[in-house]
Amino acid sequence: MKALWSTFWALTLVLTTSFLAIILSHVALEVGPVSTPWPRFGIIIVFFWMIHRPDMMTVPMVFMVGLAQDLILGDIAGAGVLSLMIATILLDRMLPPIRTMPLVWRWLGFAAFAGLVFALEWILTSAARLSVQPLDPVFVQGGMTFLVYPVISIAMRQFLRIGRTPRRAF
Amino acid sequence: MTYRILGNGPGFWRMVGRGVGVTALLAAVAIYILGATSDPRLQPLREIALDISAPVTEVVGAPLRFVRRSADDVGEFLDLAAHNKQLREDIVGLSRWREVALRLEAENAQLRALNKVTLAPRFDYITAQVVGNSGGAFTQSITINAGRAQGVRPGTVVMDGTAAIGRVVALGQNAARVVLVTDASSRIPVLLQPGDIRALLIGDSTARPKLQFLSTPGKVTKGQRVLTSNHGGVFPKGLPLGTVDALVDNVVRVAPSADFRQLEFVRLVIERVDLTIDSDAVLIVRSDGGVEQEKPDREADGQENGE
């Protein structure tokens, strides 16, 4: 029973933080072509839970988070979710070793993950629009997302009292 | 324990996990195909997402917007002297334009009186707040807190007060998504003035959309005004969009008139439908798109029935 409750709370936490992360990416502080692209917090949250609760961040969960992100942010539906899922599956084997590593290594792992997600989404968006999309905003948003990762990771680990190994998480 | 994203545990559960994972992947591919072809079957999903996310974004974003506005206020306070100087110069310039406008208004009224022209207002306006944006890398769109319940319709034109900034592409009950003129999917038929040059304003995710398919490319000059032309029927004629900014390598770029940085509230232009339809009236749609009513001749009907 205790294990069931623990799983239920973990699932609620993963879903809530994922939804809030997408909403945070959606907040309009600046608008339009001259605005600074805002980080993609959804990608950060997916990677964070893949590291700390891989049993929760499964392919169907990545699908749900990615679809919610596409629909809420108004991107081409499916481009974000597909790139997130492909990156997740491709990097699945890379993740177990870095789960117990220090932050710097996890940050590098995130760089590979986010880089792959942005590259795939750029390709899928360009294919859907039948024209090569500009790369500058993608690099800026990718860079912003990369820089914000350690801040979010440290804050969430402190707040949720997460240790180094996934089994000891909350 | 090592987790695998496509299925864990002993044989049977691993197969179930893989089956679910592969199904989700195929579903994502199907959604991408539907999304890439702008299939209307995704519209209900978009509406649900809009209606759920818009109010939450408004609440979550409020403290962040407050912090940003405060920072802007501090910055403006520090630049007070420069602002004052700029405003004084603007007042001198605007006073001259005010005189011109008053003269033209009087002349216009005189001419209308001579011709006995009465122009009925064709549009209603709704003001809405910008609550969300797309983030910027792949799409340039905003979410506003007005939707179907407030009378917004698909294709409704959105302005920042003076210039058109985009049109509504997805509608929820109390929220709508507006694709900006700078988005890569935006195509607007425009008219360049002076010169009456027709063209297509095409967004390419940069700050300055480009003009293509110009009717007389040789006559384009820097500073010409770019207005909507109503070709295609989505945008009303004559709404300002921007000015011709640069001609580089045969590509004409337009600087939008809207100040996207200060975009907190927007104005939606709703075309007024003033038809009052009687229950037994007949509605006729003319070939030019106009609509008119025809009432059945009751007396003639009565005679025909042998009364």
Short mmCIF file of N, CA and C in Angstrom, two decimals, chain A residues 19-20 23-38 40 50 54-55 57-60 62-63 67 70-79 81-82 85-86 88-89 92-93 96 99 118 121-125 127-129 133-134 137-138 141 167, chain B residues 1-6 8 20-22 24-25 27-29 31-36 42 45-46 49-50 52-54 56-57 60-61 64-65 68 130-143 177 180 182-185 204-208 260-261 263:
data_model
loop_
_atom_site.label_atom_id
_atom_site.label_comp_id
_atom_site.label_asym_id
_atom_site.label_seq_id
_atom_site.Cartn_x
_atom_site.Cartn_y
_atom_site.Cartn_z
N PHE A 19 3.72 20.05 -16.26
CA PHE A 19 2.72 21.01 -16.73
C PHE A 19 3.16 22.44 -16.40
N LEU A 20 3.64 22.63 -15.16
CA LEU A 20 4.08 23.97 -14.76
C LEU A 20 5.28 24.45 -15.58
N ILE A 23 3.98 25.65 -18.85
CA ILE A 23 3.29 26.95 -18.65
C ILE A 23 4.33 28.06 -18.50
N LEU A 24 5.41 27.76 -17.77
CA LEU A 24 6.47 28.77 -17.56
C LEU A 24 7.12 29.15 -18.89
N SER A 25 7.23 28.20 -19.81
CA SER A 25 7.77 28.51 -21.14
C SER A 25 6.81 29.36 -21.95
N HIS A 26 5.54 29.36 -21.54
CA HIS A 26 4.48 30.01 -22.29
C HIS A 26 4.22 31.44 -21.82
N VAL A 27 4.79 31.80 -20.66
CA VAL A 27 4.53 33.14 -20.10
C VAL A 27 5.08 34.22 -21.03
N ALA A 28 4.24 35.22 -21.29
CA ALA A 28 4.63 36.27 -22.24
C ALA A 28 5.30 37.44 -21.54
N LEU A 29 6.61 37.37 -21.41
CA LEU A 29 7.33 38.52 -20.87
C LEU A 29 7.73 39.44 -22.02
N GLU A 30 8.14 38.86 -23.11
CA GLU A 30 8.41 39.61 -24.33
C GLU A 30 7.75 38.85 -25.48
N VAL A 31 7.34 39.58 -26.48
CA VAL A 31 6.56 38.96 -27.55
C VAL A 31 7.16 39.33 -28.90
N GLY A 32 7.04 38.40 -29.84
CA GLY A 32 7.35 38.75 -31.22
C GLY A 32 8.78 38.52 -31.64
N PRO A 33 9.11 39.04 -32.82
CA PRO A 33 10.40 38.72 -33.44
C PRO A 33 11.61 39.31 -32.73
N VAL A 34 11.41 40.39 -31.98
CA VAL A 34 12.57 41.02 -31.33
C VAL A 34 12.78 40.51 -29.90
N SER A 35 11.91 39.62 -29.45
CA SER A 35 12.04 39.15 -28.07
C SER A 35 13.14 38.10 -27.95
N THR A 36 13.69 38.00 -26.76
CA THR A 36 14.70 36.98 -26.50
C THR A 36 13.97 35.66 -26.31
N PRO A 37 14.33 34.61 -27.06
CA PRO A 37 13.65 33.33 -26.85
C PRO A 37 13.79 32.86 -25.40
N TRP A 38 12.73 32.36 -24.87
CA TRP A 38 12.60 31.94 -23.48
C TRP A 38 13.00 30.47 -23.40
N ARG A 40 13.17 26.43 -22.90
CA ARG A 40 12.16 25.38 -22.97
C ARG A 40 12.24 24.57 -21.67
N MET A 50 13.93 11.89 -16.09
CA MET A 50 14.58 10.70 -16.67
C MET A 50 15.77 10.28 -15.83
N PRO A 54 13.38 7.52 -13.49
CA PRO A 54 13.22 6.95 -14.84
C PRO A 54 12.01 6.03 -14.95
N ASP A 55 11.59 5.46 -13.80
CA ASP A 55 10.42 4.58 -13.85
C ASP A 55 9.13 5.37 -14.11
N MET A 57 9.24 8.56 -15.94
CA MET A 57 9.35 9.25 -17.24
C MET A 57 9.53 8.21 -18.35
N THR A 58 8.46 7.48 -18.60
CA THR A 58 8.48 6.44 -19.64
C THR A 58 8.08 7.06 -20.99
N VAL A 59 8.09 6.25 -22.04
CA VAL A 59 7.74 6.77 -23.38
C VAL A 59 6.33 7.37 -23.42
N PRO A 60 5.30 6.71 -22.85
CA PRO A 60 3.98 7.34 -22.86
C PRO A 60 3.95 8.68 -22.11
N VAL A 62 6.55 10.77 -21.78
CA VAL A 62 7.24 11.73 -22.66
C VAL A 62 6.29 12.18 -23.77
N PHE A 63 5.50 11.22 -24.27
CA PHE A 63 4.51 11.54 -25.30
C PHE A 63 3.52 12.59 -24.79
N LEU A 67 3.31 16.35 -26.24
CA LEU A 67 2.07 16.77 -26.92
C LEU A 67 1.50 18.02 -26.25
N ASP A 70 3.54 20.98 -27.36
CA ASP A 70 3.23 21.42 -28.74
C ASP A 70 1.92 22.17 -28.79
N LEU A 71 0.90 21.64 -28.11
CA LEU A 71 -0.42 22.26 -28.18
C LEU A 71 -0.47 23.59 -27.43
N ILE A 72 0.19 23.67 -26.30
CA ILE A 72 0.15 24.91 -25.51
C ILE A 72 1.00 26.00 -26.16
N LEU A 73 2.18 25.65 -26.64
CA LEU A 73 3.06 26.68 -27.22
C LEU A 73 2.66 27.02 -28.66
N GLY A 74 1.81 26.20 -29.27
CA GLY A 74 1.33 26.51 -30.63
C GLY A 74 2.31 26.14 -31.72
N ASP A 75 3.25 25.27 -31.41
CA ASP A 75 4.18 24.80 -32.45
C ASP A 75 3.45 23.80 -33.36
N ILE A 76 4.13 23.35 -34.40
CA ILE A 76 3.51 22.34 -35.27
C ILE A 76 3.27 21.09 -34.44
N ALA A 77 2.01 20.71 -34.34
CA ALA A 77 1.67 19.58 -33.47
C ALA A 77 2.41 18.34 -33.93
N GLY A 78 3.09 17.68 -33.01
CA GLY A 78 3.80 16.46 -33.32
C GLY A 78 5.30 16.66 -33.50
N ALA A 79 5.72 17.87 -33.92
CA ALA A 79 7.16 18.09 -34.15
C ALA A 79 7.92 18.02 -32.82
N VAL A 81 6.82 16.67 -29.87
CA VAL A 81 6.65 15.38 -29.19
C VAL A 81 7.51 14.31 -29.86
N LEU A 82 7.56 14.33 -31.19
CA LEU A 82 8.33 13.31 -31.92
C LEU A 82 9.83 13.49 -31.66
N MET A 85 10.59 12.32 -28.12
CA MET A 85 10.55 10.86 -27.97
C MET A 85 11.76 10.19 -28.64
N ILE A 86 12.12 10.67 -29.83
CA ILE A 86 13.28 10.07 -30.53
C ILE A 86 14.55 10.29 -29.72
N THR A 88 14.79 10.79 -26.52
CA THR A 88 14.70 9.98 -25.30
C THR A 88 15.10 8.54 -25.56
N ILE A 89 14.58 7.98 -26.65
CA ILE A 89 14.88 6.58 -26.97
C ILE A 89 16.35 6.42 -27.37
N ASP A 92 18.67 6.71 -24.30
CA ASP A 92 18.29 5.89 -23.15
C ASP A 92 19.47 5.12 -22.57
N ARG A 93 20.33 4.61 -23.45
CA ARG A 93 21.45 3.80 -22.96
C ARG A 93 22.55 4.66 -22.32
N PRO A 96 21.83 5.66 -17.78
CA PRO A 96 22.14 4.98 -16.51
C PRO A 96 23.49 5.35 -15.88
N ARG A 99 23.45 8.89 -14.08
CA ARG A 99 22.48 9.14 -13.01
C ARG A 99 23.16 9.39 -11.67
N PHE A 118 16.43 19.84 -30.05
CA PHE A 118 16.30 21.07 -30.85
C PHE A 118 16.62 20.79 -32.33
N GLU A 121 13.70 18.90 -33.86
CA GLU A 121 12.51 19.76 -34.01
C GLU A 121 12.72 20.75 -35.16
N TRP A 122 13.94 21.22 -35.29
CA TRP A 122 14.24 22.15 -36.40
C TRP A 122 14.04 21.44 -37.74
N ILE A 123 14.52 20.19 -37.83
CA ILE A 123 14.38 19.43 -39.07
C ILE A 123 12.89 19.17 -39.36
N LEU A 124 12.17 18.74 -38.33
CA LEU A 124 10.75 18.41 -38.53
C LEU A 124 9.93 19.65 -38.87
N THR A 125 10.25 20.79 -38.24
CA THR A 125 9.52 22.04 -38.55
C THR A 125 9.84 22.50 -39.97
N ALA A 127 10.73 20.62 -42.45
CA ALA A 127 10.09 19.69 -43.38
C ALA A 127 8.59 19.99 -43.48
N ALA A 128 7.96 20.28 -42.35
CA ALA A 128 6.51 20.55 -42.37
C ALA A 128 6.20 21.84 -43.12
N ARG A 129 7.10 22.83 -43.04
CA ARG A 129 6.84 24.12 -43.70
C ARG A 129 7.46 24.21 -45.09
N GLN A 133 14.11 26.66 -41.86
CA GLN A 133 13.81 27.64 -40.81
C GLN A 133 15.11 28.29 -40.32
N PRO A 134 15.04 29.57 -39.90
CA PRO A 134 16.26 30.22 -39.41
C PRO A 134 16.83 29.51 -38.18
N PRO A 137 17.39 31.76 -33.85
CA PRO A 137 16.56 31.64 -32.64
C PRO A 137 16.65 30.27 -31.98
N VAL A 138 16.92 29.24 -32.80
CA VAL A 138 17.04 27.89 -32.25
C VAL A 138 18.29 27.80 -31.37
N GLN A 141 17.62 29.90 -28.15
CA GLN A 141 16.74 29.22 -27.20
C GLN A 141 17.42 27.97 -26.63
N ARG A 167 16.90 5.74 -6.34
CA ARG A 167 16.05 4.95 -5.45
C ARG A 167 15.75 5.70 -4.16
N MET B 1 18.87 -0.80 -9.92
CA MET B 1 18.17 -1.35 -11.09
C MET B 1 18.28 -0.40 -12.29
N THR B 2 18.52 -0.96 -13.44
CA THR B 2 18.62 -0.14 -14.65
C THR B 2 17.28 -0.10 -15.36
N TYR B 3 16.80 1.11 -15.59
CA TYR B 3 15.51 1.25 -16.28
C TYR B 3 15.73 1.44 -17.76
N ARG B 4 14.91 0.79 -18.52
CA ARG B 4 14.92 1.00 -19.97
C ARG B 4 13.61 1.70 -20.31
N ILE B 5 13.73 2.72 -21.15
CA ILE B 5 12.55 3.52 -21.43
C ILE B 5 11.49 2.76 -22.23
N LEU B 6 11.94 1.76 -23.02
CA LEU B 6 10.96 0.95 -23.76
C LEU B 6 10.79 -0.42 -23.10
N ASN B 8 10.36 -2.53 -19.03
CA ASN B 8 11.19 -3.04 -17.93
C ASN B 8 10.59 -4.34 -17.42
N VAL B 20 3.37 -0.53 -25.69
CA VAL B 20 2.81 0.80 -25.37
C VAL B 20 3.73 1.89 -25.92
N GLY B 21 5.04 1.69 -25.75
CA GLY B 21 6.03 2.67 -26.23
C GLY B 21 5.96 2.84 -27.74
N VAL B 22 5.91 1.70 -28.45
CA VAL B 22 5.86 1.76 -29.92
C VAL B 22 4.55 2.40 -30.38
N ALA B 24 2.84 4.66 -28.74
CA ALA B 24 2.96 6.11 -28.49
C ALA B 24 3.79 6.77 -29.59
N LEU B 25 4.85 6.07 -30.01
CA LEU B 25 5.72 6.61 -31.06
C LEU B 25 4.95 6.74 -32.38
N ALA B 27 1.74 7.04 -32.65
CA ALA B 27 0.75 8.11 -32.46
C ALA B 27 1.40 9.47 -32.68
N ALA B 28 2.65 9.62 -32.19
CA ALA B 28 3.37 10.89 -32.38
C ALA B 28 3.60 11.15 -33.87
N VAL B 29 3.96 10.09 -34.62
CA VAL B 29 4.18 10.25 -36.06
C VAL B 29 2.87 10.69 -36.74
N ILE B 31 0.34 12.27 -35.37
CA ILE B 31 0.01 13.66 -34.99
C ILE B 31 0.89 14.63 -35.77
N TYR B 32 2.14 14.26 -35.99
CA TYR B 32 3.04 15.14 -36.77
C TYR B 32 2.51 15.31 -38.19
N ILE B 33 2.08 14.21 -38.79
CA ILE B 33 1.55 14.29 -40.17
C ILE B 33 0.31 15.19 -40.19
N LEU B 34 -0.57 14.99 -39.21
CA LEU B 34 -1.78 15.83 -39.14
C LEU B 34 -1.41 17.29 -38.89
N GLY B 35 -0.43 17.52 -38.00
CA GLY B 35 0.00 18.89 -37.68
C GLY B 35 0.66 19.57 -38.87
N ALA B 36 1.49 18.81 -39.61
CA ALA B 36 2.20 19.38 -40.75
C ALA B 36 1.25 19.75 -41.88
N LEU B 42 -7.20 18.11 -35.52
CA LEU B 42 -6.45 18.45 -34.29
C LEU B 42 -7.06 19.65 -33.57
N LEU B 45 -8.32 19.32 -29.92
CA LEU B 45 -7.21 19.21 -28.96
C LEU B 45 -6.62 20.59 -28.68
N ARG B 46 -6.45 21.39 -29.74
CA ARG B 46 -5.90 22.74 -29.56
C ARG B 46 -6.82 23.59 -28.70
N ALA B 49 -6.44 22.60 -25.09
CA ALA B 49 -5.16 23.10 -24.57
C ALA B 49 -5.21 24.60 -24.31
N LEU B 50 -5.85 25.35 -25.22
CA LEU B 50 -5.97 26.80 -25.05
C LEU B 50 -6.78 27.15 -23.82
N ILE B 52 -7.41 25.38 -21.18
CA ILE B 52 -6.78 25.00 -19.90
C ILE B 52 -5.57 25.89 -19.61
N SER B 53 -4.74 26.11 -20.64
CA SER B 53 -3.46 26.78 -20.39
C SER B 53 -3.58 28.30 -20.21
N ALA B 54 -4.52 28.94 -20.92
CA ALA B 54 -4.57 30.41 -20.87
C ALA B 54 -4.79 30.98 -19.46
N VAL B 56 -4.25 29.51 -16.57
CA VAL B 56 -3.12 29.14 -15.69
C VAL B 56 -1.92 30.03 -16.01
N THR B 57 -1.67 30.26 -17.31
CA THR B 57 -0.55 31.11 -17.71
C THR B 57 -0.73 32.53 -17.18
N VAL B 60 0.15 32.31 -13.39
CA VAL B 60 1.58 32.03 -13.18
C VAL B 60 2.43 33.21 -13.67
N GLY B 61 1.99 33.83 -14.77
CA GLY B 61 2.79 34.90 -15.36
C GLY B 61 2.67 36.23 -14.65
N LEU B 64 5.70 37.34 -12.61
CA LEU B 64 6.85 37.54 -13.51
C LEU B 64 6.69 38.83 -14.30
N ARG B 65 5.45 39.07 -14.75
CA ARG B 65 5.20 40.31 -15.51
C ARG B 65 5.38 41.53 -14.61
N ARG B 68 9.04 42.19 -14.28
CA ARG B 68 9.57 42.76 -15.54
C ARG B 68 9.15 44.21 -15.70
N VAL B 130 -2.63 39.98 -23.68
CA VAL B 130 -1.71 38.92 -24.12
C VAL B 130 -1.29 38.14 -22.88
N VAL B 131 -1.60 36.84 -22.85
CA VAL B 131 -1.26 36.05 -21.66
C VAL B 131 -0.11 35.07 -21.91
N GLY B 132 0.11 34.71 -23.17
CA GLY B 132 1.17 33.74 -23.42
C GLY B 132 1.80 33.95 -24.77
N ASN B 133 3.02 33.42 -24.94
CA ASN B 133 3.64 33.44 -26.26
C ASN B 133 4.26 32.09 -26.55
N SER B 134 4.67 31.92 -27.79
CA SER B 134 5.14 30.59 -28.20
C SER B 134 6.57 30.31 -27.79
N GLY B 135 7.31 31.30 -27.39
CA GLY B 135 8.70 31.06 -27.00
C GLY B 135 9.69 31.51 -28.04
N GLY B 136 9.31 31.47 -29.30
CA GLY B 136 10.11 32.16 -30.30
C GLY B 136 10.96 31.38 -31.27
N ALA B 137 11.42 30.17 -30.96
CA ALA B 137 12.39 29.52 -31.85
C ALA B 137 11.74 28.96 -33.12
N PHE B 138 10.56 28.38 -33.00
CA PHE B 138 9.96 27.73 -34.15
C PHE B 138 8.67 28.39 -34.63
N THR B 139 7.96 29.03 -33.72
CA THR B 139 6.69 29.67 -34.08
C THR B 139 6.63 31.04 -33.42
N GLN B 140 6.02 32.00 -34.10
CA GLN B 140 5.83 33.31 -33.48
C GLN B 140 4.34 33.55 -33.35
N SER B 141 3.82 33.18 -32.20
CA SER B 141 2.40 33.36 -31.96
C SER B 141 2.20 33.80 -30.51
N ILE B 142 1.00 34.34 -30.24
CA ILE B 142 0.67 34.74 -28.87
C ILE B 142 -0.68 34.15 -28.49
N THR B 143 -0.92 34.05 -27.21
CA THR B 143 -2.22 33.61 -26.71
C THR B 143 -2.89 34.79 -26.03
N ARG B 177 -5.44 31.79 -30.11
CA ARG B 177 -4.03 31.89 -30.50
C ARG B 177 -3.94 32.77 -31.75
N LEU B 180 1.55 35.69 -35.55
CA LEU B 180 2.04 37.04 -35.86
C LEU B 180 2.45 37.16 -37.33
N THR B 182 5.10 38.04 -38.50
CA THR B 182 6.50 37.65 -38.71
C THR B 182 6.70 36.13 -38.71
N ASP B 183 5.64 35.38 -38.38
CA ASP B 183 5.77 33.92 -38.34
C ASP B 183 5.99 33.36 -39.75
N ALA B 184 6.69 32.23 -39.81
CA ALA B 184 7.03 31.65 -41.12
C ALA B 184 5.81 31.18 -41.89
N SER B 185 4.68 30.99 -41.21
CA SER B 185 3.48 30.52 -41.92
C SER B 185 2.58 31.69 -42.37
N ASP B 204 9.16 35.21 -42.18
CA ASP B 204 10.21 34.19 -42.24
C ASP B 204 10.92 34.08 -40.90
N SER B 205 10.16 34.32 -39.82
CA SER B 205 10.67 34.21 -38.45
C SER B 205 11.76 35.21 -38.13
N THR B 206 11.95 36.23 -38.97
CA THR B 206 12.88 37.29 -38.63
C THR B 206 12.06 38.52 -38.22
N ALA B 207 12.75 39.54 -37.73
CA ALA B 207 12.04 40.75 -37.28
C ALA B 207 11.47 41.55 -38.44
N ARG B 208 11.99 41.30 -39.66
CA ARG B 208 11.53 42.06 -40.82
C ARG B 208 11.05 41.10 -41.90
N PHE B 260 6.31 45.27 -30.81
CA PHE B 260 6.07 43.97 -30.20
C PHE B 260 6.57 43.89 -28.76
N ARG B 261 7.57 44.69 -28.43
CA ARG B 261 8.13 44.64 -27.07
C ARG B 261 7.11 45.10 -26.02
N LEU B 263 3.87 44.83 -26.22
CA LEU B 263 2.58 44.23 -26.53
C LEU B 263 1.97 43.56 -25.29
#
